[in-house]
mmCIF file of C-alpha atoms and ligand atoms in Angstrom:
data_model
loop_
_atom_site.group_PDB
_atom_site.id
_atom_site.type_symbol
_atom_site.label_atom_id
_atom_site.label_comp_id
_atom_site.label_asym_id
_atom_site.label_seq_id
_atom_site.Cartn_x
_atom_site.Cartn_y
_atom_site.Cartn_z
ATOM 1 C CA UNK A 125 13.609 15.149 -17.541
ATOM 2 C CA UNK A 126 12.219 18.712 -19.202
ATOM 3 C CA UNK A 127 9.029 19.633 -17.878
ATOM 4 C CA UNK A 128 6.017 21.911 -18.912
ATOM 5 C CA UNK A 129 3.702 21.973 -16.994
ATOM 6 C CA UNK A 130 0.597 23.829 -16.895
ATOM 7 C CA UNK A 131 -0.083 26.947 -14.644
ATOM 8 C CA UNK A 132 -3.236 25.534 -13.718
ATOM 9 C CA UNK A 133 -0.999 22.908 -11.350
ATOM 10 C CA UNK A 134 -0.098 24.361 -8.526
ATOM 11 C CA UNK A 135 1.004 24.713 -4.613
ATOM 12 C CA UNK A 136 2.210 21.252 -3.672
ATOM 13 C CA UNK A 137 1.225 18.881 -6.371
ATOM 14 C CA UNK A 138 3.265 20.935 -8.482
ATOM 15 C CA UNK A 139 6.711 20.923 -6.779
ATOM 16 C CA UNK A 140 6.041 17.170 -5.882
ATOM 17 C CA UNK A 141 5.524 16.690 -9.839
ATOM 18 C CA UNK A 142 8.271 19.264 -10.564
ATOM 19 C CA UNK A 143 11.148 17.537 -8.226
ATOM 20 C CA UNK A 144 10.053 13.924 -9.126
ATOM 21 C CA UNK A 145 10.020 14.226 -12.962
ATOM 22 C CA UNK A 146 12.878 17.041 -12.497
ATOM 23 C CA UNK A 147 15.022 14.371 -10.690
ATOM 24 C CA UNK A 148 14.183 11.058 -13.277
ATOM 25 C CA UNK A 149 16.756 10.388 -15.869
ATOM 26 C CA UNK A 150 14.807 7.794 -17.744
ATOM 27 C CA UNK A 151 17.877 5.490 -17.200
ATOM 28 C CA UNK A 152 15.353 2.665 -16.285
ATOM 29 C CA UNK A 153 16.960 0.852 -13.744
ATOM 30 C CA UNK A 154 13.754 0.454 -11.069
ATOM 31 C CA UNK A 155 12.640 -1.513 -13.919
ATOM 32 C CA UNK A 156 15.074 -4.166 -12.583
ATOM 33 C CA UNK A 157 13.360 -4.197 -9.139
ATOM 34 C CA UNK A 158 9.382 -3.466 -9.942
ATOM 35 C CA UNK A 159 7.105 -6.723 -10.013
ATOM 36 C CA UNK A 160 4.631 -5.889 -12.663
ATOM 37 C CA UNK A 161 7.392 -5.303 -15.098
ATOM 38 C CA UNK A 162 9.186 -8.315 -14.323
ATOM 39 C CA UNK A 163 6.110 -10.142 -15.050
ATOM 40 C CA UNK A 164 5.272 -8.582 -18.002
ATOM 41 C CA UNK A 165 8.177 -7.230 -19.516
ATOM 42 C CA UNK A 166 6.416 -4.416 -20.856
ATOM 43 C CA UNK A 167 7.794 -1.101 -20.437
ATOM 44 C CA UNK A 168 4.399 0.323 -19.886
ATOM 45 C CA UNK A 169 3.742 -2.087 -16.680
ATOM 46 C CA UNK A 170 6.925 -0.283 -15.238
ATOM 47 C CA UNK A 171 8.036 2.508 -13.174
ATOM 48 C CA UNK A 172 9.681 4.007 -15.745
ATOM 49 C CA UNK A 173 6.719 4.203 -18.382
ATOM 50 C CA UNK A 174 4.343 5.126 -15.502
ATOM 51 C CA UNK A 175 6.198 8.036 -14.845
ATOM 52 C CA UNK A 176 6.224 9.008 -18.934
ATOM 53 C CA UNK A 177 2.550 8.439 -18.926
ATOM 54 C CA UNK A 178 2.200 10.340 -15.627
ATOM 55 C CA UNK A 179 4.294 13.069 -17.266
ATOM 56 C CA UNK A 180 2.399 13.257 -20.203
ATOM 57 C CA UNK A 181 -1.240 13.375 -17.943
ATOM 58 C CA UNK A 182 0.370 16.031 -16.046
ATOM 59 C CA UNK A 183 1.587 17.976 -19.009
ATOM 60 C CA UNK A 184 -1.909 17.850 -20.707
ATOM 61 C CA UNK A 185 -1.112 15.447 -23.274
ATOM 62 C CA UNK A 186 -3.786 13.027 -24.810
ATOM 63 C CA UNK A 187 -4.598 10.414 -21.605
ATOM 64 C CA UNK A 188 -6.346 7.234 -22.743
ATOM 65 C CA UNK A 189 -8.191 4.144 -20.895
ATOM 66 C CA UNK A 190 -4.744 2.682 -21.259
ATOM 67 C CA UNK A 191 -2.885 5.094 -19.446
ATOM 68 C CA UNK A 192 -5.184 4.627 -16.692
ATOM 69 C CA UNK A 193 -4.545 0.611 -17.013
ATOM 70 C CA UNK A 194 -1.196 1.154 -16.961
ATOM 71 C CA UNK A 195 -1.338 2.769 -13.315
ATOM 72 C CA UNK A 196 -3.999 0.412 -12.089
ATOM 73 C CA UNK A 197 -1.314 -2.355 -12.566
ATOM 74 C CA UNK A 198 1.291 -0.593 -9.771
ATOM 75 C CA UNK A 199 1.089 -2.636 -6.989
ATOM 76 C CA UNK A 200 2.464 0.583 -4.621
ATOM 77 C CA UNK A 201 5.139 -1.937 -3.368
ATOM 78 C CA UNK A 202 7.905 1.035 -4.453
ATOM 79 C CA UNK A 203 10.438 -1.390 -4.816
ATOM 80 C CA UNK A 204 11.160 0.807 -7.515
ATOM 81 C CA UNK A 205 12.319 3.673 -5.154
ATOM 82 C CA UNK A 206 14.680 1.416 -3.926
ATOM 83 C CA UNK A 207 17.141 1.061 -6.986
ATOM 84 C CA UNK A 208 17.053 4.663 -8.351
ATOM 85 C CA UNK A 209 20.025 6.753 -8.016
ATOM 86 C CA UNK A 210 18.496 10.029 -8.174
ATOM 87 C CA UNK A 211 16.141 9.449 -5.337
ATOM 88 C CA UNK A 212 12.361 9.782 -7.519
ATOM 89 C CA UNK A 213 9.797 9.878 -4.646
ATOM 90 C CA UNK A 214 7.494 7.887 -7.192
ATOM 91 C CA UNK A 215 5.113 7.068 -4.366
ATOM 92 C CA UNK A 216 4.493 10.774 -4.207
ATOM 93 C CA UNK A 217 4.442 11.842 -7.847
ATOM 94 C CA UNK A 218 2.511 8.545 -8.216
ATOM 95 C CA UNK A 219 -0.683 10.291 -5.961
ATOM 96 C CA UNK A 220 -0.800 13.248 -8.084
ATOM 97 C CA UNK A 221 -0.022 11.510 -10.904
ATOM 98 C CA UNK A 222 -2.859 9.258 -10.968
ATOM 99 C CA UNK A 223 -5.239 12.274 -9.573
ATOM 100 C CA UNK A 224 -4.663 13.854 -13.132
ATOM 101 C CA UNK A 225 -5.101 10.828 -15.139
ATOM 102 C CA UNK A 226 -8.627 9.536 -13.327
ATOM 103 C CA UNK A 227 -9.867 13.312 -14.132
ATOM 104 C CA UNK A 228 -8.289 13.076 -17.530
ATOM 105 C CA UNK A 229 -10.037 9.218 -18.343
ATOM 106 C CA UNK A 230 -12.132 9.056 -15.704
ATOM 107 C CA UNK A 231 -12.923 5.205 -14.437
ATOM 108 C CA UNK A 232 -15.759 3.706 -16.111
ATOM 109 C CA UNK A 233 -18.945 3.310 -13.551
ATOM 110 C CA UNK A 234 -18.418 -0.546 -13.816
ATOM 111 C CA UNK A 235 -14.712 -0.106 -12.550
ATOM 112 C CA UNK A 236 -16.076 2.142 -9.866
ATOM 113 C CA UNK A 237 -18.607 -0.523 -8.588
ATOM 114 C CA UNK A 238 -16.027 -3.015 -8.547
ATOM 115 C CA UNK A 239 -13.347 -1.281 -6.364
ATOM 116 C CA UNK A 240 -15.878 -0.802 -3.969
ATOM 117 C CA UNK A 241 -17.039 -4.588 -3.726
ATOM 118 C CA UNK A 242 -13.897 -5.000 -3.272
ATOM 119 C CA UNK A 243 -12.791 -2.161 -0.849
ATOM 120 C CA UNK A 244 -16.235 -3.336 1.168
ATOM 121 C CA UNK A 245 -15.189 -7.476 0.787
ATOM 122 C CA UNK A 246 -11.561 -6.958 1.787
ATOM 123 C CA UNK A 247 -12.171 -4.909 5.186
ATOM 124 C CA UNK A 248 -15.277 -7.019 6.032
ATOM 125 C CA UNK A 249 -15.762 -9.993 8.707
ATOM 126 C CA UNK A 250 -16.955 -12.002 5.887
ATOM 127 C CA UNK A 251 -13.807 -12.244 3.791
ATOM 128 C CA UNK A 252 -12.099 -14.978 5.964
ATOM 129 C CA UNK A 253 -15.340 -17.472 6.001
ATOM 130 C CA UNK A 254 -15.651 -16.413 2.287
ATOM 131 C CA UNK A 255 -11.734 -18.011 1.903
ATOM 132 C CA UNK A 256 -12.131 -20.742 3.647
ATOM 133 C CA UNK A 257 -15.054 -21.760 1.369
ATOM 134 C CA UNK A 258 -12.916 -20.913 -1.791
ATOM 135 C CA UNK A 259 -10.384 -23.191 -0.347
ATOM 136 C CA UNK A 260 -12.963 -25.944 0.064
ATOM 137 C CA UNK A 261 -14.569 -25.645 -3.266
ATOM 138 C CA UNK A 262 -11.146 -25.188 -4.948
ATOM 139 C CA UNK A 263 -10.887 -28.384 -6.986
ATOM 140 C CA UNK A 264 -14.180 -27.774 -8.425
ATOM 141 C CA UNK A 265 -12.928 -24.337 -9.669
ATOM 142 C CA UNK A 266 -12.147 -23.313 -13.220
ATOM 143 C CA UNK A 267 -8.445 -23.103 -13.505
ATOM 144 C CA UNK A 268 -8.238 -19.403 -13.727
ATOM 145 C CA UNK A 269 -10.116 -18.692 -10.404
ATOM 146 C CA UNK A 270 -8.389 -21.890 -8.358
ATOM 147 C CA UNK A 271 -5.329 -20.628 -8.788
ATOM 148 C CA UNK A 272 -6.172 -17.158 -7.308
ATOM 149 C CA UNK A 273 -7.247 -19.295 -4.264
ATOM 150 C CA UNK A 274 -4.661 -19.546 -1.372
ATOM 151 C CA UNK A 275 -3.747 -23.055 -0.137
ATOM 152 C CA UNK A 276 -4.482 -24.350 2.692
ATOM 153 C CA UNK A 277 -3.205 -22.295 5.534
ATOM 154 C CA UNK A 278 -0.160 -23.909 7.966
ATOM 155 C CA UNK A 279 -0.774 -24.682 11.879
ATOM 156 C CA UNK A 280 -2.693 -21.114 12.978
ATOM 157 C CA UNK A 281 -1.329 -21.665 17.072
ATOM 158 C CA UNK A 282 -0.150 -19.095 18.650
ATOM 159 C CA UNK A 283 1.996 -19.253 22.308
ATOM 160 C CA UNK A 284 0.468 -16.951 24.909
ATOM 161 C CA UNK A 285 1.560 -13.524 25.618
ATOM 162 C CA UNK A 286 3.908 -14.136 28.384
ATOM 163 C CA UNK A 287 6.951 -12.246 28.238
ATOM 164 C CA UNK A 288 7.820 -8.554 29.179
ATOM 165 C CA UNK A 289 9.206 -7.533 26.127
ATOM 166 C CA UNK A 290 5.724 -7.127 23.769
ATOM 167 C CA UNK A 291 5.456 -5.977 20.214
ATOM 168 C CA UNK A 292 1.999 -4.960 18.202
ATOM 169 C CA UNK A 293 1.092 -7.005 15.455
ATOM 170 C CA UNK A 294 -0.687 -5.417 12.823
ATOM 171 C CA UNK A 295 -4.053 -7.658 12.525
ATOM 172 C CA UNK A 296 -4.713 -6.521 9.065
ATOM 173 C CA UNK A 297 -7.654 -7.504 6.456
ATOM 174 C CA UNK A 298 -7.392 -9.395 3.732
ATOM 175 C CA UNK A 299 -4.159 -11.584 5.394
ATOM 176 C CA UNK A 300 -6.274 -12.705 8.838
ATOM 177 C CA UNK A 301 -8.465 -14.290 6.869
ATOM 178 C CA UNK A 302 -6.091 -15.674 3.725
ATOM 179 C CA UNK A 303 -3.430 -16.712 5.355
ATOM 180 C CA UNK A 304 -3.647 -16.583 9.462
ATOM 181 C CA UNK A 305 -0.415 -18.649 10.074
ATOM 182 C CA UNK A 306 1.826 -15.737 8.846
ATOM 183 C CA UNK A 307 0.409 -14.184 11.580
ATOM 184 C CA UNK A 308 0.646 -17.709 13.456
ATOM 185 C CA UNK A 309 3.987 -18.350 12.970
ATOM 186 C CA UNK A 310 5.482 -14.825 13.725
ATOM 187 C CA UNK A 311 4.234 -15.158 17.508
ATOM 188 C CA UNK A 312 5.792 -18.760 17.480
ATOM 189 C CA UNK A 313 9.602 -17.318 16.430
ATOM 190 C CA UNK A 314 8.954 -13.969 18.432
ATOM 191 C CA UNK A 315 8.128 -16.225 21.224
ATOM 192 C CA UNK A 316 11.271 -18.180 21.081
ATOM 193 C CA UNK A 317 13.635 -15.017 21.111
ATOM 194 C CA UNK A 318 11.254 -14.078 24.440
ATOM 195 C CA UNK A 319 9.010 -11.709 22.760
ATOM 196 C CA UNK A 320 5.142 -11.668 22.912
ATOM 197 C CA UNK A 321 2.455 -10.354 20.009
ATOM 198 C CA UNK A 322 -0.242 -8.127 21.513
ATOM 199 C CA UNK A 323 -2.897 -7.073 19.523
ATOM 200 C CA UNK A 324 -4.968 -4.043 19.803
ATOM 201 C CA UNK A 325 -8.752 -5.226 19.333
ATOM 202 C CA UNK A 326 -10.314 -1.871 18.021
ATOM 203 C CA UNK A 327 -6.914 -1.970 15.220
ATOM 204 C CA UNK A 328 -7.555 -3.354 11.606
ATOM 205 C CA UNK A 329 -6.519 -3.028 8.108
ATOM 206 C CA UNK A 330 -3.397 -0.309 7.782
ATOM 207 C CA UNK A 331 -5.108 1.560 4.806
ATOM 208 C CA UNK A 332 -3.550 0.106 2.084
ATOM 209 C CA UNK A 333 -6.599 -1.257 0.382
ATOM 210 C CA UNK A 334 -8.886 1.820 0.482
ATOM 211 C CA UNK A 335 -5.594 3.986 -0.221
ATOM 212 C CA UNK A 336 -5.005 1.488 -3.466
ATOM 213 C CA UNK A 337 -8.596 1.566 -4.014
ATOM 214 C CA UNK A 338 -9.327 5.075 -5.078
ATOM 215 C CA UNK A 339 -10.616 5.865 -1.625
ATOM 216 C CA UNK A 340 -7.662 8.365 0.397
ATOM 217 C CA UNK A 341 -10.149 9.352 3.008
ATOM 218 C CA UNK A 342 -11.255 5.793 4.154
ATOM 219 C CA UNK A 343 -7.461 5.012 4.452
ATOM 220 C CA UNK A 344 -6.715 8.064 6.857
ATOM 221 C CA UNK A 345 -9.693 7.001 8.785
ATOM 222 C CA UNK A 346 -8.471 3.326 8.999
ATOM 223 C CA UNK A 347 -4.391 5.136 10.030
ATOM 224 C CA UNK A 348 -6.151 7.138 12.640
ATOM 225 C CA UNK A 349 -7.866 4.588 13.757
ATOM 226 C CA UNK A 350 -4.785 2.133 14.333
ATOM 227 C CA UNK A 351 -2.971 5.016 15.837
ATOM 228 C CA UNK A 352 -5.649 5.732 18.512
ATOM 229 C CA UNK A 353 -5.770 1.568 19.241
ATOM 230 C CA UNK A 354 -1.973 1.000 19.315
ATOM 231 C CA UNK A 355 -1.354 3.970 21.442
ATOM 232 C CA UNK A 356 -2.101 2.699 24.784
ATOM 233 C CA UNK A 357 -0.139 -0.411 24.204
ATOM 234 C CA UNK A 358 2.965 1.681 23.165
ATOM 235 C CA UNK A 359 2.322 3.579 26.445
ATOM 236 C CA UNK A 360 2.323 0.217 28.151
ATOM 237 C CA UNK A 361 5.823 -0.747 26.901
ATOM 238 C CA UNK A 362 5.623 -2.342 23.246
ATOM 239 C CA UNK A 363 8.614 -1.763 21.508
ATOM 240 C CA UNK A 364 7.747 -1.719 18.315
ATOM 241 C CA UNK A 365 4.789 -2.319 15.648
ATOM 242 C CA UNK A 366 5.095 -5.069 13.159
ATOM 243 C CA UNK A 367 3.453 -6.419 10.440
ATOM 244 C CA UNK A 368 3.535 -9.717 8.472
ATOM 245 C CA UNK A 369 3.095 -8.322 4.787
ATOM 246 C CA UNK A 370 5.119 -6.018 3.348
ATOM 247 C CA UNK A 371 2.734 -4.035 1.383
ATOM 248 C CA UNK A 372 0.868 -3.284 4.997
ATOM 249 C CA UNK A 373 4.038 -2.628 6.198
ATOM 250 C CA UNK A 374 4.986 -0.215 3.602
ATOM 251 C CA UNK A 375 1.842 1.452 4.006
ATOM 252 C CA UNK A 376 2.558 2.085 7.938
ATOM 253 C CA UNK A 377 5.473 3.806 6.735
ATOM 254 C CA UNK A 378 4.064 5.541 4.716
ATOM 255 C CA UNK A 379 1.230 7.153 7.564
ATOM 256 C CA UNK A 380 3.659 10.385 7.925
ATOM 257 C CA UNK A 381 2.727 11.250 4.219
ATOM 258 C CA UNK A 382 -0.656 9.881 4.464
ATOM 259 C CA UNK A 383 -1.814 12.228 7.203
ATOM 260 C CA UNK A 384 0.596 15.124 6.640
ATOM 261 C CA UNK A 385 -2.379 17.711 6.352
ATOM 262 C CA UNK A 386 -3.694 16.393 9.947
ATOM 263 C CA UNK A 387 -2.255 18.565 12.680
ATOM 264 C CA UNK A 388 -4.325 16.636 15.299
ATOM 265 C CA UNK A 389 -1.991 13.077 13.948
ATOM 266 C CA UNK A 390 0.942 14.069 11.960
ATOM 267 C CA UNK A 391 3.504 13.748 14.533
ATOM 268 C CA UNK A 392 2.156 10.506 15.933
ATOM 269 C CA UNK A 393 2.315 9.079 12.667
ATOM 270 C CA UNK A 394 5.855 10.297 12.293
ATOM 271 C CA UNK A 395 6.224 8.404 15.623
ATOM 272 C CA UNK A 396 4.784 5.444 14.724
ATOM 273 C CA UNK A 397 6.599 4.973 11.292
ATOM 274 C CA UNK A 398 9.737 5.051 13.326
ATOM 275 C CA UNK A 399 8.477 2.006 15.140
ATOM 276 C CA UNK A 400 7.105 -0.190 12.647
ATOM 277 C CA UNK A 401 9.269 -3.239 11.376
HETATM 278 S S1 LIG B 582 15.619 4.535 -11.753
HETATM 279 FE FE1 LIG B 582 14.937 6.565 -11.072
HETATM 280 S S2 LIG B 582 15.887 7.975 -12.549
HETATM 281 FE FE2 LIG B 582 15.985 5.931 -13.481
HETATM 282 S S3 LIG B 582 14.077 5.786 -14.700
HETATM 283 FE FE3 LIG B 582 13.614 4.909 -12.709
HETATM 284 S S4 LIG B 582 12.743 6.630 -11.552
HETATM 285 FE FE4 LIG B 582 13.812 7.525 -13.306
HETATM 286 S S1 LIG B 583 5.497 0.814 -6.843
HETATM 287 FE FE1 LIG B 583 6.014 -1.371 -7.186
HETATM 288 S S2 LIG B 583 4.650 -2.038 -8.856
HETATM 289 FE FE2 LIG B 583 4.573 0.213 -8.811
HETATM 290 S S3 LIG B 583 6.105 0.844 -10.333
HETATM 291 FE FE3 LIG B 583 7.158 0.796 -8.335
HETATM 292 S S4 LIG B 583 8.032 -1.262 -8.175
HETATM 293 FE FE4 LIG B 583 6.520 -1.305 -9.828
#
């Protein structure tokens, strides 16, 4: 696509912006593979309208509530990069993007407050108690909010760590405490193929939800933090880090980009998205 963008963007949001929108040809095919569009249908709620309204933000056209919306509803999965033939980064014009649109329409206080209940509920102790109540009260729940309830979670048991061969699980957030047999029944299969799950104690949520959140700087704190707790256990042996939801897995991949600008974890973060399955 033409571009014009302003002078006032420069240094590296600009050539990410430039090479991205440079390199789309509007032929629409991540539509095919992006969730939110497949659920909706609208062309809006896809990769290929988020990057027009992204385009426009960046390009100083009019940005409304809806634009914002629009980008609110990308789940980050970039399933989209994975069906374009020209190779559109849209993760990365997708962080600059969005940076022009919030200061174009910025969020509403009331949207503030609630990403940071959330942001706070998501990383906290109290989320899997608070599930497990949900699940019990769940019949008694309006329709709308019982189906945004997990089921009932499988057999959580996990085998011993026995073997040689270890790999790090990613303990996560929001999954412990929704839905602890994923975690459950990885160790079970790894076990089988003579693999054990170690788990670093000081490690927690990859990022994702601060990063998704509005909140960058929380979600380099949370990658440095995993990288300083999963180090020692490399050291020791563990082949490999892995983690049981692909968004948090995405996100681990993603900890090159993430903490680019940090000289002090840059290259261990290249290191460790090289392990990560
Ligand atoms: S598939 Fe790639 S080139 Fe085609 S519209 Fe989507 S981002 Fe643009
Ligand atoms: S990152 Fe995922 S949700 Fe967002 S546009 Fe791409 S495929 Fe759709």
């Amino acid at each position: 696509m033409r571009t014009r963008l302003p002078d006032t963007l420069a240094g590296e949001a600009r050539d990410v912006a430039e090479t991205a929108l440079r390199a789309c040809v509007h032929c629409g095919m991540c539509n095919a593979t992006c969730p939110t569009y497949q659920l909706t249908g609208e062309e809006l709620m896809g990769p290929r309208g988020r990057i027009y309204l992204m385009k426009q933000a960046l390009e100083g056209e009019p940005v409304t509530d809806l634009t914002r919306e629009a980008l609110d509803g990308c789940l980050g999965c970039r399933a989209c990069e994975t069906t374009c033939p020209s190779g559109v980064q849209y993760h990365r014009l997708f962080e600059v993007g969005q940076a022009a649109v919030l200061e174009a329409a910025p969020r509403p206080t009331i949207g503030r407050l609630q990403r940071a209940a959330i942001r706070a509920l998501a990383l906290s102790p109290a989320f899997g108690a608070l599930s497990g109540l949900g699940r019990a009260l769940r019949p008694l729940l309006p329709s709308a909010l019982r189906d945004k309830v997990p089921p009932a979670p499988g057999p959580a048991g996990r085998p011993p760590v026995r073997h040689a061969r270890r790999i790090v699980l990613l303990t996560g957030c929001v999954q412990s405490g929704a839905a602890a047999h994923f975690n459950a029944a990885a160790a079970r299969i790894l076990d089988r193929f003579g693999i054990s799950l170690v788990e670093a104690r000081q490690a927690g949520c990859c990022g994702a939800v601060p990063g998704h959140l509005d909140a960058r700087d929380a979600a380099q704190t949370l990658a440095r933090r995993n990288l300083d707790a999963w180090a020692p256990l490399l050291e020791d042996g563990a082949e490999a880090v892995l983690a049981t939801s692909s968004g948090c897995g995405t996100y681990l991949h993603d900890y090159p980009d993430l903490l680019r600008d940090d000289p002090a974890y840059r290259e261990r973060a290249r290191r460790l998205a090289a392990l990560v399955r």
